[in-house]
Amino acid sequence: MTHKKNKSKDLSLKSLETKLRLLPKAKASQTLKSRLFATIPNKPIGISYDFQLKRDFRIWNFSTTAAAAVLIVAFMFMVNYALSNPAPISMIEQNDTSLFSGSNQQYFFNDQNDFLAAMIFPNHSKGFVTLTNEHEN
Amino acid sequence: MSVLRRAERQNLKDMRKGSRRAYEAVVSQHYQSIYSFMVYLSRNTSLAEDLTQETFVSAWSNIDNFNGHATLKTWFHQIAYHKFIDSQRQTKRETDLKSKLNQRIADFTETQNPLYKLMKDEHSILLHMAIQKLKPYEYLLIVLHYFQGLSFRQMDKVLDEPIGTIKWRTSKALKKLKYFLTDRAE
């Protein structure tokens, strides 16, 4: 009894795992093997249409994602470039000092078209915005 | 992502092309393991043979849908397990019908278990008897991990259970086995 008790205490989980792995297994007969060989299909099965679709979808998905990523990076690069190099002001805006000449100081043209119209039709007041002249006050 | 080894991938390719040699190689490699798995589950050699055949037939018809998400061994065990479950549902329906007709159902004694006949010594017999006392799911976990040699990750694919749950329940089943054996010895 004591010997059996000691033996049971020696049964660790590791040794139990080893004993389990060493238990004999059922062996299949040769007739089963022949039966299984007989189930082998004669014609090639080939890849099913569903499987092809799934495979093609995966390829398409990957290509679209890659193209979108490239476009986003290109767009960000362009925006970054545009922000760091602002467009130069037009020649008219740069060189047109007549807007600030003594006689015309009180007038500010809304846009260049109005400026041209004012040149051609001096009495036409469209597009003029009057500024308050501090010196006059 | 494919987990197949190169040889398995090549075999699969050849099988899809219709190479008989590839099919025979796969059968030779896996039929013993699947048969023994079925014997453990069904405890009946002729039923185990039938279920093994059904497993391979089902595998051939689904070979084109197999995308290499698991090894062939895991995949075959997955099919085999589901075939066994289906057969149990069928048996239960027949058993229920028999009991309704008041027919006596033959008692199953452990000595009729084909695995019992394989045990050569007293220790093996004791261990075998202790395993039979486990709950069905615990028994299944012990069979898959220790007899069939599947890893926990592979068992997760066969049983479709979280890997943590499988590990914990397998450990619990092992401790229960130990308790059965030590309790018997005392």
PDB file of C-alpha atoms in Angstrom:
ATOM      1  CA  MET A   1       0.000   0.000   0.000  1.00  0.00           C
ATOM      2  CA  THR A   2       2.813   2.411   0.962  1.00  0.00           C
ATOM      3  CA  HIS A   3       4.640   1.494  -2.224  1.00  0.00           C
ATOM      4  CA  LYS A   4       1.523   2.244  -4.296  1.00  0.00           C
ATOM      5  CA  LYS A   5       1.041   5.574  -2.463  1.00  0.00           C
ATOM      6  CA  ASN A   6       4.634   6.615  -3.195  1.00  0.00           C
ATOM      7  CA  LYS A   7       4.203   5.565  -6.798  1.00  0.00           C
ATOM      8  CA  SER A   8       1.083   7.713  -7.175  1.00  0.00           C
ATOM      9  CA  LYS A   9       2.886  10.774  -5.746  1.00  0.00           C
ATOM     10  CA  ASP A  10       5.592  10.301  -8.393  1.00  0.00           C
ATOM     11  CA  LEU A  11       2.996  10.695 -11.125  1.00  0.00           C
ATOM     12  CA  SER A  12       3.696  14.228 -12.244  1.00  0.00           C
ATOM     13  CA  LEU A  13       1.793  15.891 -15.083  1.00  0.00           C
ATOM     14  CA  LYS A  14       4.870  15.663 -17.294  1.00  0.00           C
ATOM     15  CA  SER A  15       5.204  11.921 -16.813  1.00  0.00           C
ATOM     16  CA  LEU A  16       1.472  11.501 -17.395  1.00  0.00           C
ATOM     17  CA  GLU A  17       1.795  13.395 -20.704  1.00  0.00           C
ATOM     18  CA  THR A  18       4.636  11.075 -21.733  1.00  0.00           C
ATOM     19  CA  LYS A  19       2.603   7.978 -20.847  1.00  0.00           C
ATOM     20  CA  LEU A  20      -0.353   9.265 -22.850  1.00  0.00           C
ATOM     21  CA  ARG A  21       1.813   9.817 -25.929  1.00  0.00           C
ATOM     22  CA  LEU A  22       3.188   6.287 -25.632  1.00  0.00           C
ATOM     23  CA  LEU A  23      -0.185   4.524 -25.520  1.00  0.00           C
ATOM     24  CA  PRO A  24      -0.608   2.171 -28.498  1.00  0.00           C
ATOM     25  CA  LYS A  25      -2.720   3.415 -31.391  1.00  0.00           C
ATOM     26  CA  ALA A  26      -5.179   1.533 -33.569  1.00  0.00           C
ATOM     27  CA  LYS A  27      -3.680   0.473 -36.888  1.00  0.00           C
ATOM     28  CA  ALA A  28      -5.638   0.606 -40.122  1.00  0.00           C
ATOM     29  CA  SER A  29      -5.773  -2.454 -42.383  1.00  0.00           C
ATOM     30  CA  GLN A  30      -4.464  -2.614 -45.969  1.00  0.00           C
ATOM     31  CA  THR A  31      -8.026  -3.068 -47.195  1.00  0.00           C
ATOM     32  CA  LEU A  32      -8.869   0.403 -45.881  1.00  0.00           C
ATOM     33  CA  LYS A  33      -5.978   1.833 -47.858  1.00  0.00           C
ATOM     34  CA  SER A  34      -7.286   0.135 -51.038  1.00  0.00           C
ATOM     35  CA  ARG A  35     -10.785   1.478 -50.325  1.00  0.00           C
ATOM     36  CA  LEU A  36      -9.391   4.981 -49.988  1.00  0.00           C
ATOM     37  CA  PHE A  37      -7.404   4.668 -53.229  1.00  0.00           C
ATOM     38  CA  ALA A  38     -10.645   3.675 -54.940  1.00  0.00           C
ATOM     39  CA  THR A  39     -12.231   6.999 -53.889  1.00  0.00           C
ATOM     40  CA  ILE A  40      -9.589   9.021 -55.769  1.00  0.00           C
ATOM     41  CA  PRO A  41     -11.343  10.979 -58.543  1.00  0.00           C
ATOM     42  CA  ASN A  42     -10.425  10.168 -62.154  1.00  0.00           C
ATOM     43  CA  LYS A  43     -10.853  13.627 -63.637  1.00  0.00           C
ATOM     44  CA  PRO A  44      -8.823  16.646 -62.522  1.00  0.00           C
ATOM     45  CA  ILE A  45     -10.967  18.837 -60.313  1.00  0.00           C
ATOM     46  CA  GLY A  46      -9.399  22.136 -61.403  1.00  0.00           C
ATOM     47  CA  ILE A  47      -9.828  25.459 -59.728  1.00  0.00           C
ATOM     48  CA  SER A  48     -13.440  26.360 -59.125  1.00  0.00           C
ATOM     49  CA  TYR A  49     -14.936  29.568 -60.462  1.00  0.00           C
ATOM     50  CA  ASP A  50     -15.563  30.807 -56.912  1.00  0.00           C
ATOM     51  CA  PHE A  51     -11.945  30.264 -55.954  1.00  0.00           C
ATOM     52  CA  GLN A  52     -10.816  32.112 -59.111  1.00  0.00           C
ATOM     53  CA  LEU A  53     -13.112  35.015 -58.331  1.00  0.00           C
ATOM     54  CA  LYS A  54     -11.831  35.267 -54.771  1.00  0.00           C
ATOM     55  CA  ARG A  55      -8.224  35.104 -55.961  1.00  0.00           C
ATOM     56  CA  ASP A  56      -8.829  37.762 -58.665  1.00  0.00           C
ATOM     57  CA  PHE A  57     -10.658  39.966 -56.149  1.00  0.00           C
ATOM     58  CA  ARG A  58      -7.706  39.809 -53.796  1.00  0.00           C
ATOM     59  CA  ILE A  59      -5.317  40.826 -56.584  1.00  0.00           C
ATOM     60  CA  TRP A  60      -7.630  43.675 -57.678  1.00  0.00           C
ATOM     61  CA  ASN A  61      -8.053  44.830 -54.073  1.00  0.00           C
ATOM     62  CA  PHE A  62      -4.314  44.973 -53.516  1.00  0.00           C
ATOM     63  CA  SER A  63      -3.678  46.848 -56.816  1.00  0.00           C
ATOM     64  CA  THR A  64      -6.378  49.440 -56.070  1.00  0.00           C
ATOM     65  CA  THR A  65      -5.073  50.044 -52.558  1.00  0.00           C
ATOM     66  CA  ALA A  66      -1.525  50.476 -53.858  1.00  0.00           C
ATOM     67  CA  ALA A  67      -2.661  52.899 -56.607  1.00  0.00           C
ATOM     68  CA  ALA A  68      -4.712  54.931 -54.103  1.00  0.00           C
ATOM     69  CA  ALA A  69      -1.737  55.132 -51.740  1.00  0.00           C
ATOM     70  CA  VAL A  70       0.498  56.405 -54.571  1.00  0.00           C
ATOM     71  CA  LEU A  71      -2.095  59.045 -55.559  1.00  0.00           C
ATOM     72  CA  ILE A  72      -2.471  60.259 -51.971  1.00  0.00           C
ATOM     73  CA  VAL A  73       1.298  60.579 -51.548  1.00  0.00           C
ATOM     74  CA  ALA A  74       1.579  62.429 -54.886  1.00  0.00           C
ATOM     75  CA  PHE A  75      -1.245  64.797 -53.896  1.00  0.00           C
ATOM     76  CA  MET A  76       0.317  65.525 -50.524  1.00  0.00           C
ATOM     77  CA  PHE A  77       3.639  66.210 -52.223  1.00  0.00           C
ATOM     78  CA  MET A  78       1.985  68.668 -54.633  1.00  0.00           C
ATOM     79  CA  VAL A  79       0.151  70.473 -51.829  1.00  0.00           C
ATOM     80  CA  ASN A  80       3.327  70.717 -49.816  1.00  0.00           C
ATOM     81  CA  TYR A  81       5.196  72.077 -52.830  1.00  0.00           C
ATOM     82  CA  ALA A  82       2.454  74.654 -53.550  1.00  0.00           C
ATOM     83  CA  LEU A  83       2.415  75.890 -49.968  1.00  0.00           C
ATOM     84  CA  SER A  84       6.157  76.311 -49.781  1.00  0.00           C
ATOM     85  CA  ASN A  85       6.318  78.148 -53.172  1.00  0.00           C
ATOM     86  CA  PRO A  86       3.376  80.597 -53.341  1.00  0.00           C
ATOM     87  CA  ALA A  87       2.324  81.851 -56.773  1.00  0.00           C
ATOM     88  CA  PRO A  88       3.914  85.242 -57.702  1.00  0.00           C
ATOM     89  CA  ILE A  89       1.569  88.267 -57.801  1.00  0.00           C
ATOM     90  CA  SER A  90       0.584  89.462 -61.292  1.00  0.00           C
ATOM     91  CA  MET A  91       2.519  92.152 -63.125  1.00  0.00           C
ATOM     92  CA  ILE A  92      -0.457  94.533 -62.972  1.00  0.00           C
ATOM     93  CA  GLU A  93      -0.783  94.184 -59.188  1.00  0.00           C
ATOM     94  CA  GLN A  94       2.932  94.595 -58.747  1.00  0.00           C
ATOM     95  CA  ASN A  95       3.514  97.590 -60.994  1.00  0.00           C
ATOM     96  CA  ASP A  96       0.221  99.461 -60.796  1.00  0.00           C
ATOM     97  CA  THR A  97       1.050 102.402 -58.556  1.00  0.00           C
ATOM     98  CA  SER A  98      -1.779 104.549 -59.963  1.00  0.00           C
ATOM     99  CA  LEU A  99      -4.071 103.049 -57.374  1.00  0.00           C
ATOM    100  CA  PHE A 100      -2.131 104.810 -54.714  1.00  0.00           C
ATOM    101  CA  SER A 101      -1.371 108.031 -56.577  1.00  0.00           C
ATOM    102  CA  GLY A 102      -2.391 111.295 -54.929  1.00  0.00           C
ATOM    103  CA  SER A 103      -5.502 111.948 -56.971  1.00  0.00           C
ATOM    104  CA  ASN A 104      -6.830 108.421 -56.846  1.00  0.00           C
ATOM    105  CA  GLN A 105      -5.980 107.572 -53.253  1.00  0.00           C
ATOM    106  CA  GLN A 106      -9.531 107.586 -52.097  1.00  0.00           C
ATOM    107  CA  TYR A 107     -10.510 104.938 -54.585  1.00  0.00           C
ATOM    108  CA  PHE A 108      -9.790 101.245 -54.384  1.00  0.00           C
ATOM    109  CA  PHE A 109     -10.673  99.042 -57.384  1.00  0.00           C
ATOM    110  CA  ASN A 110     -12.417  95.790 -56.661  1.00  0.00           C
ATOM    111  CA  ASP A 111     -10.740  94.083 -59.535  1.00  0.00           C
ATOM    112  CA  GLN A 112      -8.632  94.764 -62.556  1.00  0.00           C
ATOM    113  CA  ASN A 113     -11.605  94.536 -64.951  1.00  0.00           C
ATOM    114  CA  ASP A 114     -13.198  97.464 -63.171  1.00  0.00           C
ATOM    115  CA  PHE A 115      -9.933  99.312 -63.412  1.00  0.00           C
ATOM    116  CA  LEU A 116      -9.866  98.866 -67.169  1.00  0.00           C
ATOM    117  CA  ALA A 117     -13.532  99.869 -67.429  1.00  0.00           C
ATOM    118  CA  ALA A 118     -12.781 103.015 -65.446  1.00  0.00           C
ATOM    119  CA  MET A 119      -9.979 103.872 -67.857  1.00  0.00           C
ATOM    120  CA  ILE A 120     -12.241 103.436 -70.861  1.00  0.00           C
ATOM    121  CA  PHE A 121     -15.418 104.890 -69.292  1.00  0.00           C
ATOM    122  CA  PRO A 122     -14.206 107.373 -66.679  1.00  0.00           C
ATOM    123  CA  ASN A 123     -17.700 108.350 -65.534  1.00  0.00           C
ATOM    124  CA  HIS A 124     -18.786 104.766 -64.894  1.00  0.00           C
ATOM    125  CA  SER A 125     -18.627 104.150 -61.134  1.00  0.00           C
ATOM    126  CA  LYS A 126     -19.169 100.418 -61.071  1.00  0.00           C
ATOM    127  CA  GLY A 127     -16.766  98.524 -58.874  1.00  0.00           C
ATOM    128  CA  PHE A 128     -15.452 101.506 -56.925  1.00  0.00           C
ATOM    129  CA  VAL A 129     -15.206 101.274 -53.168  1.00  0.00           C
ATOM    130  CA  THR A 130     -14.558 104.526 -51.322  1.00  0.00           C
ATOM    131  CA  LEU A 131     -11.972 104.526 -48.569  1.00  0.00           C
ATOM    132  CA  THR A 132     -11.888 107.086 -45.851  1.00  0.00           C
ATOM    133  CA  ASN A 133      -8.825 109.330 -46.179  1.00  0.00           C
ATOM    134  CA  GLU A 134      -7.434 110.002 -42.753  1.00  0.00           C
ATOM    135  CA  HIS A 135      -5.484 113.059 -43.888  1.00  0.00           C
ATOM    136  CA  GLU A 136      -8.658 114.758 -45.098  1.00  0.00           C
ATOM    137  CA  ASN A 137     -10.194 114.245 -41.653  1.00  0.00           C
TER     138      ASN A 137
ATOM    139  CA  MET B   1      -1.562  33.281 -45.546  1.00  0.00           C
ATOM    140  CA  SER B   2      -0.519  29.705 -46.438  1.00  0.00           C
ATOM    141  CA  VAL B   3       1.038  27.574 -43.710  1.00  0.00           C
ATOM    142  CA  LEU B   4       1.729  24.603 -45.980  1.00  0.00           C
ATOM    143  CA  ARG B   5       5.245  23.279 -46.395  1.00  0.00           C
ATOM    144  CA  ARG B   6       6.732  23.254 -49.885  1.00  0.00           C
ATOM    145  CA  ALA B   7       6.135  19.516 -50.374  1.00  0.00           C
ATOM    146  CA  GLU B   8       2.486  19.877 -49.339  1.00  0.00           C
ATOM    147  CA  ARG B   9       2.005  22.874 -51.648  1.00  0.00           C
ATOM    148  CA  GLN B  10       3.431  20.888 -54.534  1.00  0.00           C
ATOM    149  CA  ASN B  11       1.206  17.921 -53.683  1.00  0.00           C
ATOM    150  CA  LEU B  12      -1.836  20.168 -53.616  1.00  0.00           C
ATOM    151  CA  LYS B  13      -0.933  21.638 -57.005  1.00  0.00           C
ATOM    152  CA  ASP B  14      -0.500  18.183 -58.491  1.00  0.00           C
ATOM    153  CA  MET B  15      -3.781  16.977 -57.000  1.00  0.00           C
ATOM    154  CA  ARG B  16      -5.627  19.894 -58.617  1.00  0.00           C
ATOM    155  CA  LYS B  17      -4.077  18.905 -61.938  1.00  0.00           C
ATOM    156  CA  GLY B  18      -5.406  15.384 -61.392  1.00  0.00           C
ATOM    157  CA  SER B  19      -2.197  13.540 -60.549  1.00  0.00           C
ATOM    158  CA  ARG B  20      -3.155  10.163 -59.096  1.00  0.00           C
ATOM    159  CA  ARG B  21       0.297   9.813 -57.567  1.00  0.00           C
ATOM    160  CA  ALA B  22      -0.222  12.970 -55.532  1.00  0.00           C
ATOM    161  CA  TYR B  23      -3.567  11.680 -54.208  1.00  0.00           C
ATOM    162  CA  GLU B  24      -2.037   8.341 -53.258  1.00  0.00           C
ATOM    163  CA  ALA B  25       0.835  10.082 -51.471  1.00  0.00           C
ATOM    164  CA  VAL B  26      -1.604  12.154 -49.413  1.00  0.00           C
ATOM    165  CA  VAL B  27      -3.710   9.086 -48.560  1.00  0.00           C
ATOM    166  CA  SER B  28      -0.635   7.112 -47.501  1.00  0.00           C
ATOM    167  CA  GLN B  29       0.540   9.981 -45.342  1.00  0.00           C
ATOM    168  CA  HIS B  30      -2.705  10.651 -43.480  1.00  0.00           C
ATOM    169  CA  TYR B  31      -5.021   7.626 -43.488  1.00  0.00           C
ATOM    170  CA  GLN B  32      -3.505   5.926 -40.410  1.00  0.00           C
ATOM    171  CA  SER B  33      -3.822   9.079 -38.327  1.00  0.00           C
ATOM    172  CA  ILE B  34      -7.422   9.742 -39.399  1.00  0.00           C
ATOM    173  CA  TYR B  35      -8.421   6.113 -38.861  1.00  0.00           C
ATOM    174  CA  SER B  36      -6.985   6.035 -35.351  1.00  0.00           C
ATOM    175  CA  PHE B  37      -8.718   9.355 -34.590  1.00  0.00           C
ATOM    176  CA  MET B  38     -12.025   7.817 -35.684  1.00  0.00           C
ATOM    177  CA  VAL B  39     -11.423   4.729 -33.556  1.00  0.00           C
ATOM    178  CA  TYR B  40     -10.827   6.938 -30.518  1.00  0.00           C
ATOM    179  CA  LEU B  41     -14.040   8.826 -31.172  1.00  0.00           C
ATOM    180  CA  SER B  42     -16.359   6.039 -32.297  1.00  0.00           C
ATOM    181  CA  ARG B  43     -14.816   3.060 -30.403  1.00  0.00           C
ATOM    182  CA  ASN B  44     -15.890   0.902 -33.327  1.00  0.00           C
ATOM    183  CA  THR B  45     -13.495  -0.267 -36.058  1.00  0.00           C
ATOM    184  CA  SER B  46     -16.014  -0.713 -38.893  1.00  0.00           C
ATOM    185  CA  LEU B  47     -17.637   2.678 -38.202  1.00  0.00           C
ATOM    186  CA  ALA B  48     -14.153   4.200 -38.010  1.00  0.00           C
ATOM    187  CA  GLU B  49     -13.333   2.773 -41.466  1.00  0.00           C
ATOM    188  CA  ASP B  50     -16.543   4.153 -42.956  1.00  0.00           C
ATOM    189  CA  LEU B  51     -15.980   7.574 -41.425  1.00  0.00           C
ATOM    190  CA  THR B  52     -12.388   7.617 -42.637  1.00  0.00           C
ATOM    191  CA  GLN B  53     -13.566   6.912 -46.168  1.00  0.00           C
ATOM    192  CA  GLU B  54     -16.218   9.657 -45.920  1.00  0.00           C
ATOM    193  CA  THR B  55     -13.539  12.066 -44.680  1.00  0.00           C
ATOM    194  CA  PHE B  56     -11.331  11.514 -47.704  1.00  0.00           C
ATOM    195  CA  VAL B  57     -14.240  11.651 -50.158  1.00  0.00           C
ATOM    196  CA  SER B  58     -15.306  14.977 -48.636  1.00  0.00           C
ATOM    197  CA  ALA B  59     -11.725  16.227 -48.829  1.00  0.00           C
ATOM    198  CA  TRP B  60     -11.461  15.379 -52.561  1.00  0.00           C
ATOM    199  CA  SER B  61     -14.630  17.279 -53.379  1.00  0.00           C
ATOM    200  CA  ASN B  62     -13.437  20.371 -51.438  1.00  0.00           C
ATOM    201  CA  ILE B  63      -9.798  20.307 -52.494  1.00  0.00           C
ATOM    202  CA  ASP B  64     -10.179  23.325 -54.789  1.00  0.00           C
ATOM    203  CA  ASN B  65     -11.612  25.430 -51.930  1.00  0.00           C
ATOM    204  CA  PHE B  66      -8.735  24.607 -49.623  1.00  0.00           C
ATOM    205  CA  ASN B  67      -6.582  27.753 -49.523  1.00  0.00           C
ATOM    206  CA  GLY B  68      -3.713  26.536 -47.339  1.00  0.00           C
ATOM    207  CA  HIS B  69      -4.983  28.257 -44.179  1.00  0.00           C
ATOM    208  CA  ALA B  70      -3.996  25.124 -42.242  1.00  0.00           C
ATOM    209  CA  THR B  71      -1.810  22.086 -42.857  1.00  0.00           C
ATOM    210  CA  LEU B  72      -3.355  19.085 -44.601  1.00  0.00           C
ATOM    211  CA  LYS B  73      -3.213  17.169 -41.313  1.00  0.00           C
ATOM    212  CA  THR B  74      -5.262  19.839 -39.536  1.00  0.00           C
ATOM    213  CA  TRP B  75      -7.683  20.092 -42.439  1.00  0.00           C
ATOM    214  CA  PHE B  76      -8.285  16.326 -42.532  1.00  0.00           C
ATOM    215  CA  HIS B  77      -8.873  16.291 -38.769  1.00  0.00           C
ATOM    216  CA  GLN B  78     -11.336  19.159 -39.137  1.00  0.00           C
ATOM    217  CA  ILE B  79     -13.340  17.233 -41.760  1.00  0.00           C
ATOM    218  CA  ALA B  80     -13.094  13.991 -39.765  1.00  0.00           C
ATOM    219  CA  TYR B  81     -14.387  15.658 -36.613  1.00  0.00           C
ATOM    220  CA  HIS B  82     -17.416  17.086 -38.425  1.00  0.00           C
ATOM    221  CA  LYS B  83     -18.115  13.730 -40.063  1.00  0.00           C
ATOM    222  CA  PHE B  84     -18.111  12.102 -36.647  1.00  0.00           C
ATOM    223  CA  ILE B  85     -20.498  14.745 -35.246  1.00  0.00           C
ATOM    224  CA  ASP B  86     -22.865  14.174 -38.178  1.00  0.00           C
ATOM    225  CA  SER B  87     -22.749  10.430 -37.625  1.00  0.00           C
ATOM    226  CA  GLN B  88     -23.559  10.906 -33.931  1.00  0.00           C
ATOM    227  CA  ARG B  89     -26.623  12.979 -34.796  1.00  0.00           C
ATOM    228  CA  GLN B  90     -27.728  10.190 -37.110  1.00  0.00           C
ATOM    229  CA  THR B  91     -27.109   7.541 -34.428  1.00  0.00           C
ATOM    230  CA  LYS B  92     -28.999   9.545 -31.827  1.00  0.00           C
ATOM    231  CA  ARG B  93     -32.003   9.788 -34.116  1.00  0.00           C
ATOM    232  CA  GLU B  94     -31.918   6.013 -34.626  1.00  0.00           C
ATOM    233  CA  THR B  95     -31.455   5.371 -30.902  1.00  0.00           C
ATOM    234  CA  ASP B  96     -34.355   7.650 -30.009  1.00  0.00           C
ATOM    235  CA  LEU B  97     -36.500   5.836 -32.536  1.00  0.00           C
ATOM    236  CA  LYS B  98     -35.542   2.415 -31.106  1.00  0.00           C
ATOM    237  CA  SER B  99     -36.267   3.484 -27.553  1.00  0.00           C
ATOM    238  CA  LYS B 100     -39.616   4.774 -28.683  1.00  0.00           C
ATOM    239  CA  LEU B 101     -40.336   1.342 -30.139  1.00  0.00           C
ATOM    240  CA  ASN B 102     -39.294  -0.192 -26.784  1.00  0.00           C
ATOM    241  CA  GLN B 103     -36.379  -2.088 -28.255  1.00  0.00           C
ATOM    242  CA  ARG B 104     -33.505  -2.995 -25.950  1.00  0.00           C
ATOM    243  CA  ILE B 105     -30.271  -1.191 -26.712  1.00  0.00           C
ATOM    244  CA  ALA B 106     -27.197  -3.437 -26.280  1.00  0.00           C
ATOM    245  CA  ASP B 107     -24.954  -2.392 -23.412  1.00  0.00           C
ATOM    246  CA  PHE B 108     -21.488  -1.328 -24.345  1.00  0.00           C
ATOM    247  CA  THR B 109     -18.804  -2.775 -22.105  1.00  0.00           C
ATOM    248  CA  GLU B 110     -15.344  -1.410 -21.993  1.00  0.00           C
ATOM    249  CA  THR B 111     -13.803  -4.737 -23.027  1.00  0.00           C
ATOM    250  CA  GLN B 112     -15.572  -4.364 -26.391  1.00  0.00           C
ATOM    251  CA  ASN B 113     -13.658  -1.160 -27.027  1.00  0.00           C
ATOM    252  CA  PRO B 114     -11.060  -1.960 -29.716  1.00  0.00           C
ATOM    253  CA  LEU B 115      -8.542   0.275 -27.947  1.00  0.00           C
ATOM    254  CA  TYR B 116      -8.796  -1.798 -24.772  1.00  0.00           C
ATOM    255  CA  LYS B 117      -7.526  -4.815 -26.681  1.00  0.00           C
ATOM    256  CA  LEU B 118      -4.382  -2.897 -27.635  1.00  0.00           C
ATOM    257  CA  MET B 119      -3.328  -2.329 -24.007  1.00  0.00           C
ATOM    258  CA  LYS B 120      -0.513  -4.711 -23.109  1.00  0.00           C
ATOM    259  CA  ASP B 121       0.167  -3.927 -19.481  1.00  0.00           C
ATOM    260  CA  GLU B 122      -1.694  -2.967 -16.344  1.00  0.00           C
ATOM    261  CA  HIS B 123      -0.525   0.677 -16.403  1.00  0.00           C
ATOM    262  CA  SER B 124      -1.797   1.187 -19.922  1.00  0.00           C
ATOM    263  CA  ILE B 125      -5.123  -0.426 -19.021  1.00  0.00           C
ATOM    264  CA  LEU B 126      -5.467   1.830 -15.969  1.00  0.00           C
ATOM    265  CA  LEU B 127      -4.642   4.892 -18.009  1.00  0.00           C
ATOM    266  CA  HIS B 128      -7.075   3.851 -20.738  1.00  0.00           C
ATOM    267  CA  MET B 129      -9.874   3.274 -18.175  1.00  0.00           C
ATOM    268  CA  ALA B 130      -9.164   6.670 -16.594  1.00  0.00           C
ATOM    269  CA  ILE B 131      -9.376   8.407 -19.979  1.00  0.00           C
ATOM    270  CA  GLN B 132     -12.792   6.838 -20.625  1.00  0.00           C
ATOM    271  CA  LYS B 133     -14.096   8.494 -17.432  1.00  0.00           C
ATOM    272  CA  LEU B 134     -13.472  11.991 -18.805  1.00  0.00           C
ATOM    273  CA  LYS B 135     -16.305  14.114 -20.140  1.00  0.00           C
ATOM    274  CA  PRO B 136     -16.681  13.841 -23.951  1.00  0.00           C
ATOM    275  CA  TYR B 137     -15.104  17.248 -24.712  1.00  0.00           C
ATOM    276  CA  GLU B 138     -12.195  16.630 -22.315  1.00  0.00           C
ATOM    277  CA  TYR B 139     -11.664  13.219 -23.888  1.00  0.00           C
ATOM    278  CA  LEU B 140     -11.633  14.835 -27.334  1.00  0.00           C
ATOM    279  CA  LEU B 141      -8.979  17.362 -26.235  1.00  0.00           C
ATOM    280  CA  ILE B 142      -6.754  14.602 -24.830  1.00  0.00           C
ATOM    281  CA  VAL B 143      -7.145  12.561 -28.034  1.00  0.00           C
ATOM    282  CA  LEU B 144      -6.337  15.493 -30.321  1.00  0.00           C
ATOM    283  CA  HIS B 145      -3.353  16.764 -28.364  1.00  0.00           C
ATOM    284  CA  TYR B 146      -1.676  13.630 -27.006  1.00  0.00           C
ATOM    285  CA  PHE B 147      -2.778  10.859 -29.375  1.00  0.00           C
ATOM    286  CA  GLN B 148      -3.083  12.732 -32.663  1.00  0.00           C
ATOM    287  CA  GLY B 149      -0.201  15.083 -31.899  1.00  0.00           C
ATOM    288  CA  LEU B 150      -1.969  18.300 -32.827  1.00  0.00           C
ATOM    289  CA  SER B 151      -0.699  21.572 -31.384  1.00  0.00           C
ATOM    290  CA  PHE B 152      -3.105  23.920 -29.597  1.00  0.00           C
ATOM    291  CA  ARG B 153      -3.093  26.215 -32.637  1.00  0.00           C
ATOM    292  CA  GLN B 154      -4.095  23.296 -34.871  1.00  0.00           C
ATOM    293  CA  MET B 155      -6.772  22.211 -32.392  1.00  0.00           C
ATOM    294  CA  ASP B 156      -8.156  25.756 -32.497  1.00  0.00           C
ATOM    295  CA  LYS B 157      -8.764  25.315 -36.249  1.00  0.00           C
ATOM    296  CA  VAL B 158     -10.324  21.859 -35.840  1.00  0.00           C
ATOM    297  CA  LEU B 159     -12.656  22.764 -32.973  1.00  0.00           C
ATOM    298  CA  ASP B 160     -13.187  26.446 -33.834  1.00  0.00           C
ATOM    299  CA  GLU B 161     -12.637  27.471 -30.209  1.00  0.00           C
ATOM    300  CA  PRO B 162     -10.326  30.158 -28.800  1.00  0.00           C
ATOM    301  CA  ILE B 163      -6.823  28.835 -28.277  1.00  0.00           C
ATOM    302  CA  GLY B 164      -6.769  30.003 -24.645  1.00  0.00           C
ATOM    303  CA  THR B 165      -9.895  28.003 -23.854  1.00  0.00           C
ATOM    304  CA  ILE B 166      -8.436  24.901 -25.471  1.00  0.00           C
ATOM    305  CA  LYS B 167      -5.193  25.181 -23.498  1.00  0.00           C
ATOM    306  CA  TRP B 168      -6.990  25.710 -20.224  1.00  0.00           C
ATOM    307  CA  ARG B 169      -9.477  22.872 -20.734  1.00  0.00           C
ATOM    308  CA  THR B 170      -6.752  20.464 -21.865  1.00  0.00           C
ATOM    309  CA  SER B 171      -4.750  21.258 -18.747  1.00  0.00           C
ATOM    310  CA  LYS B 172      -7.877  20.731 -16.644  1.00  0.00           C
ATOM    311  CA  ALA B 173      -8.526  17.364 -18.333  1.00  0.00           C
ATOM    312  CA  LEU B 174      -4.950  16.282 -17.636  1.00  0.00           C
ATOM    313  CA  LYS B 175      -5.244  17.195 -13.952  1.00  0.00           C
ATOM    314  CA  LYS B 176      -8.507  15.260 -13.776  1.00  0.00           C
ATOM    315  CA  LEU B 177      -6.792  12.225 -15.289  1.00  0.00           C
ATOM    316  CA  LYS B 178      -4.054  12.482 -12.715  1.00  0.00           C
ATOM    317  CA  TYR B 179      -6.660  12.630  -9.980  1.00  0.00           C
ATOM    318  CA  PHE B 180      -8.425   9.522 -11.345  1.00  0.00           C
ATOM    319  CA  LEU B 181      -5.133   7.609 -11.444  1.00  0.00           C
ATOM    320  CA  THR B 182      -3.831   8.661  -8.036  1.00  0.00           C
ATOM    321  CA  ASP B 183      -7.223   8.157  -6.445  1.00  0.00           C
ATOM    322  CA  ARG B 184      -7.369   4.626  -7.840  1.00  0.00           C
ATOM    323  CA  ALA B 185      -3.857   3.849  -6.623  1.00  0.00           C
ATOM    324  CA  GLU B 186      -4.773   4.904  -3.079  1.00  0.00           C
TER     325      GLU B 186
END
